[in-house]
Amino acid sequence: MPKYPFLRDASNYTITSEYDYIVVGGGTAGCPLAATLSQNFRVLLLERGGVPYGNENITRLERFETNLNDNSGPYRPAERFVSEDGVVNARARVLGGGSCLNAGFYSRASPKYVRSVGWDGELVNQSYPWVERVVAFAPELQQFQRAVRDGLLEVGVTPYNGQTYDHILGTKIGGSIFDNDGNRHTAADLLGYSNPDTITVLLYATAQYIVLRSEGNRPRAYGIVYKDSQGVEHTANLKSVEGSEVILSAGALGTPQLLMLSGIGPAAHLKSLNIPVRLDLPGVGEGMSDNPMNYFVIPSPQPVETSLIKVVGITPFGSFVECGSGGSDGLLLQKVIGPLSNGNLLLRSRDPLALPIVRFNYFAVQADLDRCVQGMRTIEKVVLSRSFAAFRFDNQSLPSGGRVTGGGRNAICDCQINGVAPDSCTSYCAANRAALERYCRQTVSTIWHYHGGAQVGRVVDAQYKVMGADALRVVDGSTFNFSPGTNPQATVMMLGRYMGVKILRERSR
């Protein structure tokens, strides 16, 4: 049952008017962006999936893994793909985007990050609370999450910053888009801010290409061609007024893919697929990054609560340590900041339904691998800490190849903590590091924080306008050169609101 009166199935809706803005992608950025623009303008939001409402695989915390592994039909919310690196990943196909699939952690970008990308700090600080009033909650900790928090502090991931949405070095309880009854709140809920008289959201509407016309040497966006669930093709057009725009918010896979399908991208690649080149823009599809995640499952002697990410250790060396639990297992994970390693995205074919070819090149840069090693060492220390003792077995194997011995002691390349003379540690530490490097490379997985493909400075300018084109912007994680904070969803939602306000201000001048 649709939650909003302006939601329509694309196969049952005939477009009879033109729009000030057409937003492609009803995801983490597209929903807040469209809601904001609808305050003053007529907006069409195209979403290729359905709604999250009424689907307990999405809405309930305990169904998190079921949701990711759902393979029930062509419009399942999580579209599985495997990168050229061999890592299984997922792309959202549902109103609300990645906020309908993820583990729910909510944490802002740091002020340093905000300054580095040139955002207006005052507007950023207004936009985050706009999001948080609807989707962010202060989580309650149970025994396993408390043990990890206390273990992080015990091994030196300090200070303790309490519960905060802010990005601060040390250990903190963040926010969650799951409330304390286990209900997920997603970016789709931000459509509640919309003006219902000026917004239309079409579901099961898959964009085929951007309608472009050349004006001099520059292509200009005039609309979008999309297909409904029956395969019927439709065209949505912009109003013929200055300021009307097509805005791509289709994510780090969908946005560069749609640009290329429309003839905007690296000319040689487009020609190889017989796509007419409208704008040779080599940066489209470049800079694809996915923050490498490595985890360690710890069988527990006692049952643990079902929990997703609530606590994070933000280390000074660039690794974020988080945890989850359920049944008889705990899970500790580390995610590498950035990352510095990156790859690219190419079209597989001219079919918009064909997933693009993407390579992230995990650990191609040594600094990313170094951070993983340090992060896994920190996880081992937490497992061996006094605070964590109730949740580990003696003789528990460790990622470095060692085992927990009586009382939880084990040499883990930390001579002072384990009372080993420094000059006897050298050979052990070298072997330990080599083992952890292998562990990082062999067990790398994703936490679904991939980004890039339409980056600022390569594809879009500082106002997120596609360089060399008119009436065309990108507002989503494909524009990021570096993933914000510990988990990007808070900042992606904020960016949708932020850019919506910026555009409204531009039009009011």
Coordinates of C-alpha atoms in Angstrom, one line a residue:
M1 CA 0.0 0.0 0.0
P2 CA 1.7 3.3 -1.0
K3 CA 2.4 5.6 1.8
Y4 CA 2.0 8.8 -0.2
P5 CA -0.8 9.9 -2.6
F6 CA 1.7 11.0 -5.2
L7 CA 3.2 7.5 -5.7
R8 CA 2.2 6.0 -9.1
D9 CA 3.0 2.8 -11.0
A10 CA 4.6 4.1 -14.2
S11 CA 2.6 1.6 -16.2
N12 CA -0.7 3.1 -15.0
Y13 CA 0.3 6.8 -15.4
T14 CA 0.1 9.1 -18.4
I15 CA 2.3 12.2 -18.3
T16 CA 0.2 15.2 -19.3
S17 CA 2.5 18.1 -18.3
E18 CA 6.1 19.2 -18.3
Y19 CA 8.3 19.5 -15.3
D20 CA 10.7 22.0 -13.8
Y21 CA 12.9 19.2 -12.5
I22 CA 13.2 15.5 -13.4
V23 CA 15.1 13.6 -10.8
V24 CA 16.3 10.1 -11.9
G25 CA 16.7 7.8 -9.0
G26 CA 14.5 7.7 -5.8
G27 CA 17.3 6.7 -3.6
T28 CA 19.3 8.1 -0.6
A29 CA 20.0 11.4 -2.3
G30 CA 17.0 11.6 -4.8
C31 CA 14.2 11.5 -2.2
P32 CA 15.4 14.4 -0.1
L33 CA 16.3 16.3 -3.3
A34 CA 13.0 15.9 -4.9
A35 CA 11.1 16.7 -1.7
T36 CA 13.0 19.9 -1.3
L37 CA 12.6 21.1 -4.9
S38 CA 8.8 20.4 -4.8
Q39 CA 8.4 23.2 -2.3
N40 CA 8.6 25.7 -5.2
F41 CA 8.5 23.7 -8.4
R42 CA 6.9 20.9 -10.3
V43 CA 9.0 17.7 -9.9
L44 CA 9.0 14.3 -11.4
L45 CA 10.9 11.6 -9.5
L46 CA 11.6 8.3 -11.4
E47 CA 12.4 5.2 -9.4
R48 CA 13.1 1.8 -11.1
G49 CA 12.0 -0.2 -8.1
G50 CA 8.9 -0.4 -5.8
V51 CA 8.2 0.9 -2.3
P52 CA 9.8 -0.3 0.9
Y53 CA 6.5 -0.1 2.8
G54 CA 4.8 -3.4 3.8
N55 CA 8.0 -5.4 3.0
E56 CA 9.2 -6.7 6.4
N57 CA 12.5 -7.9 4.8
I58 CA 13.2 -4.2 4.4
T59 CA 11.5 -2.7 7.4
R60 CA 12.5 -5.1 10.2
L61 CA 16.0 -5.2 11.7
E62 CA 16.0 -9.0 12.2
R63 CA 15.3 -9.5 8.4
F64 CA 18.5 -7.6 7.3
E65 CA 20.3 -10.6 5.8
T66 CA 17.1 -12.0 4.3
N67 CA 16.6 -8.7 2.5
L68 CA 20.1 -8.7 1.0
N69 CA 19.7 -12.3 -0.1
D70 CA 16.2 -11.9 -1.5
N71 CA 16.1 -13.4 -5.0
S72 CA 12.4 -13.3 -5.5
G73 CA 11.7 -11.7 -8.9
P74 CA 12.9 -9.0 -11.2
Y75 CA 12.1 -6.1 -8.8
R76 CA 13.7 -7.5 -5.7
P77 CA 15.2 -4.6 -3.6
A78 CA 18.8 -5.8 -3.6
E79 CA 20.2 -6.4 -7.1
R80 CA 23.2 -8.6 -6.7
F81 CA 26.4 -8.0 -8.8
V82 CA 30.0 -9.2 -8.7
S83 CA 32.7 -6.8 -9.4
E84 CA 35.7 -7.7 -11.6
D85 CA 37.6 -8.0 -8.3
G86 CA 35.4 -11.1 -7.5
V87 CA 33.6 -9.4 -4.6
V88 CA 29.9 -10.0 -4.3
N89 CA 28.0 -6.7 -3.9
A90 CA 24.5 -5.2 -4.1
R91 CA 22.8 -2.3 -5.8
A92 CA 19.5 -1.0 -4.5
R93 CA 16.4 -1.1 -6.6
V94 CA 13.7 0.4 -4.3
L95 CA 12.4 3.8 -3.3
G96 CA 14.8 4.9 -0.6
G97 CA 17.8 3.3 -2.3
G98 CA 20.6 2.0 -0.2
S99 CA 19.0 3.1 3.0
C100 CA 16.6 0.2 2.5
L101 CA 19.4 -2.4 2.4
N102 CA 22.2 -1.2 4.7
A103 CA 23.0 -2.0 8.4
G104 CA 21.5 1.3 9.4
F105 CA 24.4 3.2 11.0
Y106 CA 24.0 7.0 10.9
S107 CA 27.1 9.2 11.3
R108 CA 27.9 12.6 9.9
A109 CA 31.0 13.6 7.9
S110 CA 33.7 15.5 9.8
P111 CA 34.0 19.3 9.6
K112 CA 37.3 18.7 7.9
Y113 CA 35.6 16.7 5.1
V114 CA 33.0 19.4 4.7
R115 CA 35.7 22.1 4.3
S116 CA 37.7 19.9 1.9
V117 CA 34.8 19.5 -0.6
G118 CA 33.9 23.2 -0.4
W119 CA 30.5 22.9 1.1
D120 CA 28.7 25.7 2.9
G121 CA 29.2 24.7 6.5
E122 CA 26.2 26.6 7.8
L123 CA 23.9 25.0 5.2
V124 CA 25.4 21.6 6.0
N125 CA 24.6 22.1 9.6
Q126 CA 21.0 23.0 8.8
S127 CA 20.6 20.1 6.4
Y128 CA 21.7 17.2 8.6
P129 CA 19.0 18.0 11.3
W130 CA 16.3 18.2 8.6
V131 CA 17.2 14.6 7.7
E132 CA 17.6 13.5 11.4
R133 CA 14.2 14.6 12.5
V134 CA 12.7 11.8 10.3
V135 CA 15.2 9.0 10.1
A136 CA 17.8 9.0 12.8
F137 CA 17.6 7.5 16.3
A138 CA 19.9 7.2 19.3
P139 CA 20.3 3.4 19.8
E140 CA 20.2 1.5 23.0
L141 CA 23.2 -0.9 23.7
Q142 CA 22.8 -4.4 24.9
Q143 CA 25.5 -6.7 26.2
F144 CA 27.6 -7.5 23.1
Q145 CA 27.7 -3.9 21.8
R146 CA 28.6 -2.7 25.3
A147 CA 31.5 -5.2 25.4
V148 CA 32.9 -4.1 22.1
R149 CA 32.6 -0.4 23.2
D150 CA 34.4 -1.1 26.4
G151 CA 37.0 -3.3 24.6
L152 CA 37.8 -0.5 22.1
L153 CA 38.3 1.9 25.0
E154 CA 40.4 -0.7 26.9
V155 CA 42.8 -1.1 23.9
G156 CA 43.3 2.6 23.4
V157 CA 40.6 3.8 20.9
T158 CA 39.9 6.8 23.0
P159 CA 38.4 9.1 24.1
Y160 CA 34.9 8.0 24.7
N161 CA 32.6 10.4 23.0
G162 CA 29.2 9.0 24.2
Q163 CA 26.3 9.0 21.8
T164 CA 26.8 11.5 19.0
Y165 CA 26.1 11.8 15.2
D166 CA 29.4 13.7 14.9
H167 CA 32.6 12.2 13.4
I168 CA 35.2 12.4 16.3
L169 CA 38.3 10.4 16.8
G170 CA 37.8 7.8 19.6
T171 CA 34.9 5.5 20.4
K172 CA 31.3 6.5 20.2
I173 CA 27.7 5.3 19.9
G174 CA 26.4 6.6 16.7
G175 CA 22.9 6.9 15.3
S176 CA 20.8 4.4 13.5
I177 CA 18.0 4.5 11.0
F178 CA 16.5 1.6 13.0
D179 CA 14.4 2.8 15.9
N180 CA 14.6 1.0 19.2
D181 CA 11.7 -1.3 18.2
G182 CA 13.7 -2.6 15.3
N183 CA 11.8 -0.6 12.5
R184 CA 13.8 0.8 9.6
H185 CA 13.3 4.4 8.5
T186 CA 14.6 5.2 5.1
A187 CA 15.2 8.1 2.7
A188 CA 11.8 7.4 1.3
D189 CA 10.3 8.7 4.5
L190 CA 11.9 12.1 3.6
L191 CA 9.3 12.4 0.8
G192 CA 6.9 13.3 3.7
Y193 CA 8.4 16.8 3.4
S194 CA 7.1 17.1 -0.2
N195 CA 4.4 19.4 -1.5
P196 CA 1.9 16.7 -2.6
D197 CA 0.5 19.0 -5.2
T198 CA 3.7 19.5 -7.1
I199 CA 5.5 16.2 -7.0
T200 CA 4.9 12.9 -8.9
V201 CA 6.9 9.8 -8.1
L202 CA 6.7 7.1 -10.7
L203 CA 7.7 3.5 -9.6
Y204 CA 9.0 0.7 -11.8
A205 CA 10.2 3.4 -14.2
T206 CA 13.6 2.5 -15.7
A207 CA 15.5 5.4 -17.3
Q208 CA 16.7 4.5 -20.8
Y209 CA 18.6 7.7 -21.8
I210 CA 18.6 11.5 -21.4
V211 CA 17.0 13.4 -24.2
L212 CA 19.8 15.8 -25.4
R213 CA 19.8 18.4 -28.1
S214 CA 22.8 20.3 -29.2
E215 CA 23.0 24.0 -28.8
G216 CA 26.2 25.2 -30.4
N217 CA 28.9 22.9 -29.1
R218 CA 27.0 21.9 -25.9
P219 CA 24.4 19.3 -25.4
R220 CA 21.4 20.4 -23.4
A221 CA 19.0 18.1 -21.4
Y222 CA 15.4 18.3 -22.4
G223 CA 13.9 15.2 -20.8
I224 CA 14.2 11.5 -20.0
V225 CA 13.0 8.4 -21.9
Y226 CA 12.0 5.6 -19.5
K227 CA 10.3 2.2 -19.7
D228 CA 7.6 1.0 -17.3
S229 CA 7.3 -2.6 -16.0
Q230 CA 5.5 -3.7 -19.1
G231 CA 8.3 -2.5 -21.3
V232 CA 6.3 0.4 -22.7
E233 CA 8.5 3.5 -23.5
H234 CA 7.5 6.9 -22.3
T235 CA 9.1 10.4 -22.5
A236 CA 9.1 13.0 -19.7
N237 CA 10.0 16.5 -20.8
L238 CA 11.3 19.6 -19.0
K239 CA 9.6 22.9 -19.2
S240 CA 11.1 25.3 -21.7
V241 CA 12.2 27.8 -19.0
E242 CA 15.6 28.8 -17.8
G243 CA 16.6 26.8 -14.8
S244 CA 14.7 23.6 -15.5
E245 CA 17.0 20.6 -15.2
V246 CA 17.4 16.8 -15.4
I247 CA 19.2 15.7 -12.2
L248 CA 20.8 12.3 -12.0
S249 CA 20.6 10.6 -8.5
A250 CA 20.9 7.0 -9.7
G251 CA 23.9 6.2 -7.6
A252 CA 27.5 5.2 -8.3
L253 CA 26.5 2.5 -10.8
G254 CA 23.4 4.0 -12.3
T255 CA 24.5 7.6 -12.9
P256 CA 27.7 6.9 -14.9
Q257 CA 25.8 4.1 -16.7
L258 CA 23.0 6.5 -17.8
L259 CA 25.4 9.2 -18.8
M260 CA 27.2 6.8 -21.1
L261 CA 24.0 5.4 -22.5
S262 CA 23.0 9.0 -23.4
G263 CA 26.3 9.6 -25.2
I264 CA 28.2 11.4 -22.5
G265 CA 31.4 9.7 -21.5
P266 CA 34.8 8.5 -22.9
A267 CA 34.4 8.7 -26.7
A268 CA 36.3 5.5 -27.6
H269 CA 34.3 3.4 -25.3
L270 CA 31.0 4.8 -26.5
K271 CA 32.0 4.3 -30.1
S272 CA 32.9 0.7 -29.4
L273 CA 29.2 0.1 -28.5
N274 CA 27.9 2.2 -31.4
I275 CA 26.6 4.9 -29.1
P276 CA 26.6 8.3 -30.7
V277 CA 28.9 10.6 -28.8
R278 CA 27.2 13.7 -27.6
L279 CA 30.0 14.8 -25.3
D280 CA 33.4 13.3 -24.9
L281 CA 33.9 13.3 -21.1
P282 CA 36.6 10.8 -20.2
G283 CA 36.0 11.1 -16.5
V284 CA 32.7 9.3 -16.6
G285 CA 33.1 5.9 -15.0
E286 CA 36.5 6.8 -13.5
G287 CA 37.5 6.9 -9.9
M288 CA 35.3 4.0 -8.8
S289 CA 36.1 3.1 -5.2
D290 CA 34.6 0.8 -2.6
N291 CA 35.8 1.0 1.0
P292 CA 37.3 -2.5 1.7
M293 CA 35.7 -4.2 4.7
N294 CA 37.1 -7.2 6.5
Y295 CA 35.4 -9.0 9.3
F296 CA 36.0 -11.6 12.0
V297 CA 33.2 -13.9 13.3
I298 CA 33.6 -14.8 17.0
P299 CA 31.5 -17.8 18.3
S300 CA 30.2 -16.8 21.7
P301 CA 29.9 -19.0 24.8
Q302 CA 26.6 -17.3 25.5
P303 CA 23.7 -16.1 23.3
V304 CA 24.1 -12.6 22.0
E305 CA 21.5 -10.0 21.1
T306 CA 20.5 -9.4 17.5
S307 CA 22.1 -6.1 16.6
L308 CA 23.5 -4.2 13.7
I309 CA 26.1 -1.4 13.8
K310 CA 25.7 0.9 16.8
V311 CA 29.2 1.5 18.1
V312 CA 32.3 2.6 16.1
G313 CA 35.9 3.0 17.0
I314 CA 37.3 5.9 14.8
T315 CA 41.1 5.3 14.9
P316 CA 43.8 7.9 14.1
F317 CA 45.3 5.6 11.5
G318 CA 42.3 5.5 9.2
S319 CA 40.3 2.3 10.1
F320 CA 36.8 2.2 11.5
V321 CA 35.9 -0.7 13.8
E322 CA 32.3 -1.7 14.1
C323 CA 30.3 -4.7 15.2
G324 CA 27.0 -6.7 15.0
S325 CA 25.7 -9.8 16.6
G326 CA 23.0 -12.5 16.5
G327 CA 22.3 -16.0 17.8
S328 CA 25.6 -17.5 19.0
D329 CA 28.0 -15.3 17.0
G330 CA 29.4 -11.8 17.3
L331 CA 31.0 -10.0 14.3
L332 CA 33.7 -7.4 14.4
L333 CA 34.6 -5.6 11.2
Q334 CA 37.0 -2.9 10.1
K335 CA 36.4 -0.5 7.1
V336 CA 39.3 1.4 5.5
I337 CA 38.9 5.2 5.3
G338 CA 38.8 6.7 1.8
P339 CA 39.9 4.5 0.1
L340 CA 42.9 5.6 -2.0
S341 CA 42.6 2.6 -4.4
N342 CA 40.2 3.0 -7.3
G343 CA 39.1 1.5 -10.6
N344 CA 36.6 2.2 -13.3
L345 CA 33.2 1.4 -14.7
L346 CA 32.3 0.5 -18.3
L347 CA 29.1 -0.4 -20.1
R348 CA 28.5 -4.1 -20.6
S349 CA 26.1 -3.3 -23.5
R350 CA 23.6 -0.7 -24.6
D351 CA 20.9 -2.4 -22.5
P352 CA 20.0 -0.2 -19.5
L353 CA 19.0 -3.4 -17.6
A354 CA 22.5 -4.9 -18.0
L355 CA 24.7 -4.3 -15.0
P356 CA 27.8 -2.3 -15.9
I357 CA 31.3 -3.8 -15.6
V358 CA 33.0 -2.4 -12.5
R359 CA 36.4 -2.9 -10.9
F360 CA 37.4 -1.3 -7.6
N361 CA 41.0 -2.5 -7.3
Y362 CA 40.9 -3.1 -3.6
F363 CA 44.2 -2.6 -1.9
A364 CA 46.0 -1.5 -5.1
V365 CA 47.5 1.3 -2.9
Q366 CA 49.6 0.0 -0.1
A367 CA 48.3 2.6 2.4
D368 CA 44.8 1.0 2.2
L369 CA 46.4 -2.4 3.0
D370 CA 48.4 -0.9 5.9
R371 CA 45.1 0.5 7.4
C372 CA 43.4 -2.9 7.1
V373 CA 46.3 -4.6 8.9
Q374 CA 46.1 -2.0 11.7
G375 CA 42.3 -2.4 11.8
M376 CA 42.5 -6.2 12.1
R377 CA 45.1 -5.9 14.8
T378 CA 42.8 -3.6 16.7
I379 CA 40.0 -6.2 16.4
E380 CA 42.3 -8.9 17.7
K381 CA 43.1 -6.7 20.7
V382 CA 39.4 -6.1 21.4
V383 CA 38.8 -9.9 21.3
L384 CA 41.6 -10.4 23.8
S385 CA 40.5 -7.6 26.1
R386 CA 39.1 -8.1 29.6
S387 CA 35.9 -6.3 28.5
F388 CA 35.2 -9.0 25.8
A389 CA 36.1 -12.1 27.9
A390 CA 32.5 -13.3 28.3
F391 CA 32.1 -13.5 24.5
R392 CA 35.1 -15.6 23.5
F393 CA 36.2 -19.1 23.9
D394 CA 39.8 -20.1 24.9
N395 CA 41.6 -21.5 21.9
Q396 CA 39.7 -19.1 19.6
S397 CA 41.7 -18.7 16.3
L398 CA 42.6 -15.1 15.3
P399 CA 42.9 -13.5 11.8
S400 CA 46.7 -13.4 12.3
G401 CA 46.8 -17.1 12.7
G402 CA 47.3 -17.1 16.5
R403 CA 44.9 -18.4 19.1
V404 CA 43.5 -17.1 22.3
T405 CA 45.3 -18.8 25.2
G406 CA 44.4 -19.1 28.8
G407 CA 43.1 -15.9 30.3
G408 CA 42.8 -14.4 26.8
R409 CA 46.6 -13.7 26.4
N410 CA 48.3 -13.9 23.0
A411 CA 51.2 -12.0 21.4
I412 CA 49.7 -9.8 18.7
C413 CA 52.6 -7.6 17.8
D414 CA 52.1 -5.4 20.8
C415 CA 55.1 -6.0 23.0
Q416 CA 54.2 -3.7 25.9
I417 CA 50.6 -5.0 26.3
N418 CA 51.7 -8.6 26.3
G419 CA 54.8 -8.2 28.4
V420 CA 57.3 -9.4 25.8
A421 CA 60.7 -7.8 25.5
P422 CA 60.8 -5.5 22.4
D423 CA 63.9 -7.2 20.8
S424 CA 62.2 -10.6 20.8
C425 CA 59.1 -9.3 18.9
T426 CA 60.7 -8.5 15.6
S427 CA 60.4 -11.8 13.8
Y428 CA 56.9 -12.6 15.3
C429 CA 55.6 -9.2 14.2
A430 CA 56.9 -9.6 10.6
A431 CA 55.1 -13.0 10.4
N432 CA 52.0 -11.5 12.0
R433 CA 51.9 -8.6 9.5
A434 CA 52.3 -11.0 6.6
A435 CA 49.5 -13.1 7.9
L436 CA 47.2 -10.1 8.3
E437 CA 48.0 -8.8 4.8
R438 CA 47.0 -12.2 3.4
Y439 CA 43.8 -12.1 5.6
C440 CA 42.9 -8.7 4.3
R441 CA 43.4 -9.6 0.6
Q442 CA 41.7 -13.0 0.9
T443 CA 38.7 -12.0 2.9
V444 CA 38.0 -8.5 1.5
S445 CA 34.3 -7.8 1.1
T446 CA 32.0 -4.8 0.8
I447 CA 30.0 -2.7 3.2
W448 CA 28.2 -1.2 0.2
H449 CA 29.9 2.2 0.4
Y450 CA 31.1 2.3 -3.2
H451 CA 31.2 5.7 -4.9
G452 CA 32.7 7.6 -7.8
G453 CA 32.1 7.5 -11.5
A454 CA 30.9 11.1 -11.9
Q455 CA 33.3 12.9 -9.6
V456 CA 33.5 16.5 -8.9
G457 CA 36.4 17.9 -11.0
R458 CA 36.2 15.1 -13.5
V459 CA 32.5 15.0 -14.6
V460 CA 30.7 17.7 -12.6
D461 CA 31.8 21.1 -11.4
A462 CA 31.5 22.5 -7.8
Q463 CA 27.8 23.1 -8.3
Y464 CA 27.3 19.5 -9.5
K465 CA 26.6 20.5 -13.1
V466 CA 27.8 18.2 -15.8
M467 CA 30.8 19.9 -17.3
G468 CA 30.3 20.7 -21.0
A469 CA 26.5 20.2 -20.9
D470 CA 23.5 22.4 -19.9
A471 CA 20.4 21.7 -17.8
L472 CA 22.1 18.5 -16.4
R473 CA 23.4 17.8 -12.9
V474 CA 24.4 14.9 -10.7
V475 CA 23.5 14.8 -7.0
D476 CA 24.5 11.5 -5.4
G477 CA 27.5 9.4 -4.2
S478 CA 28.9 9.1 -7.7
T479 CA 30.3 12.6 -7.2
F480 CA 32.4 11.6 -4.2
N481 CA 36.2 11.4 -4.5
F482 CA 36.4 10.1 -0.9
S483 CA 33.7 8.4 1.2
P484 CA 32.5 10.7 4.0
G485 CA 32.6 9.7 7.6
T486 CA 32.4 6.1 8.9
N487 CA 29.2 5.4 6.9
P488 CA 28.1 7.7 4.1
Q489 CA 24.3 7.5 4.1
A490 CA 23.8 10.4 6.5
T491 CA 25.9 12.6 4.2
V492 CA 24.2 11.4 1.0
M493 CA 20.8 12.2 2.4
M494 CA 22.2 15.6 3.7
L495 CA 23.6 16.3 0.2
G496 CA 20.1 15.8 -1.4
R497 CA 18.6 18.4 1.0
Y498 CA 21.7 20.7 0.7
M499 CA 21.6 20.8 -3.1
G500 CA 17.9 21.2 -3.2
V501 CA 18.2 24.3 -1.0
K502 CA 21.1 25.6 -3.1
I503 CA 19.1 25.2 -6.3
L504 CA 16.0 26.9 -4.8
R505 CA 18.2 29.8 -3.8
E506 CA 19.7 30.0 -7.3
R507 CA 16.2 30.2 -8.9
S508 CA 15.1 32.9 -6.4
R509 CA 17.8 35.3 -7.5

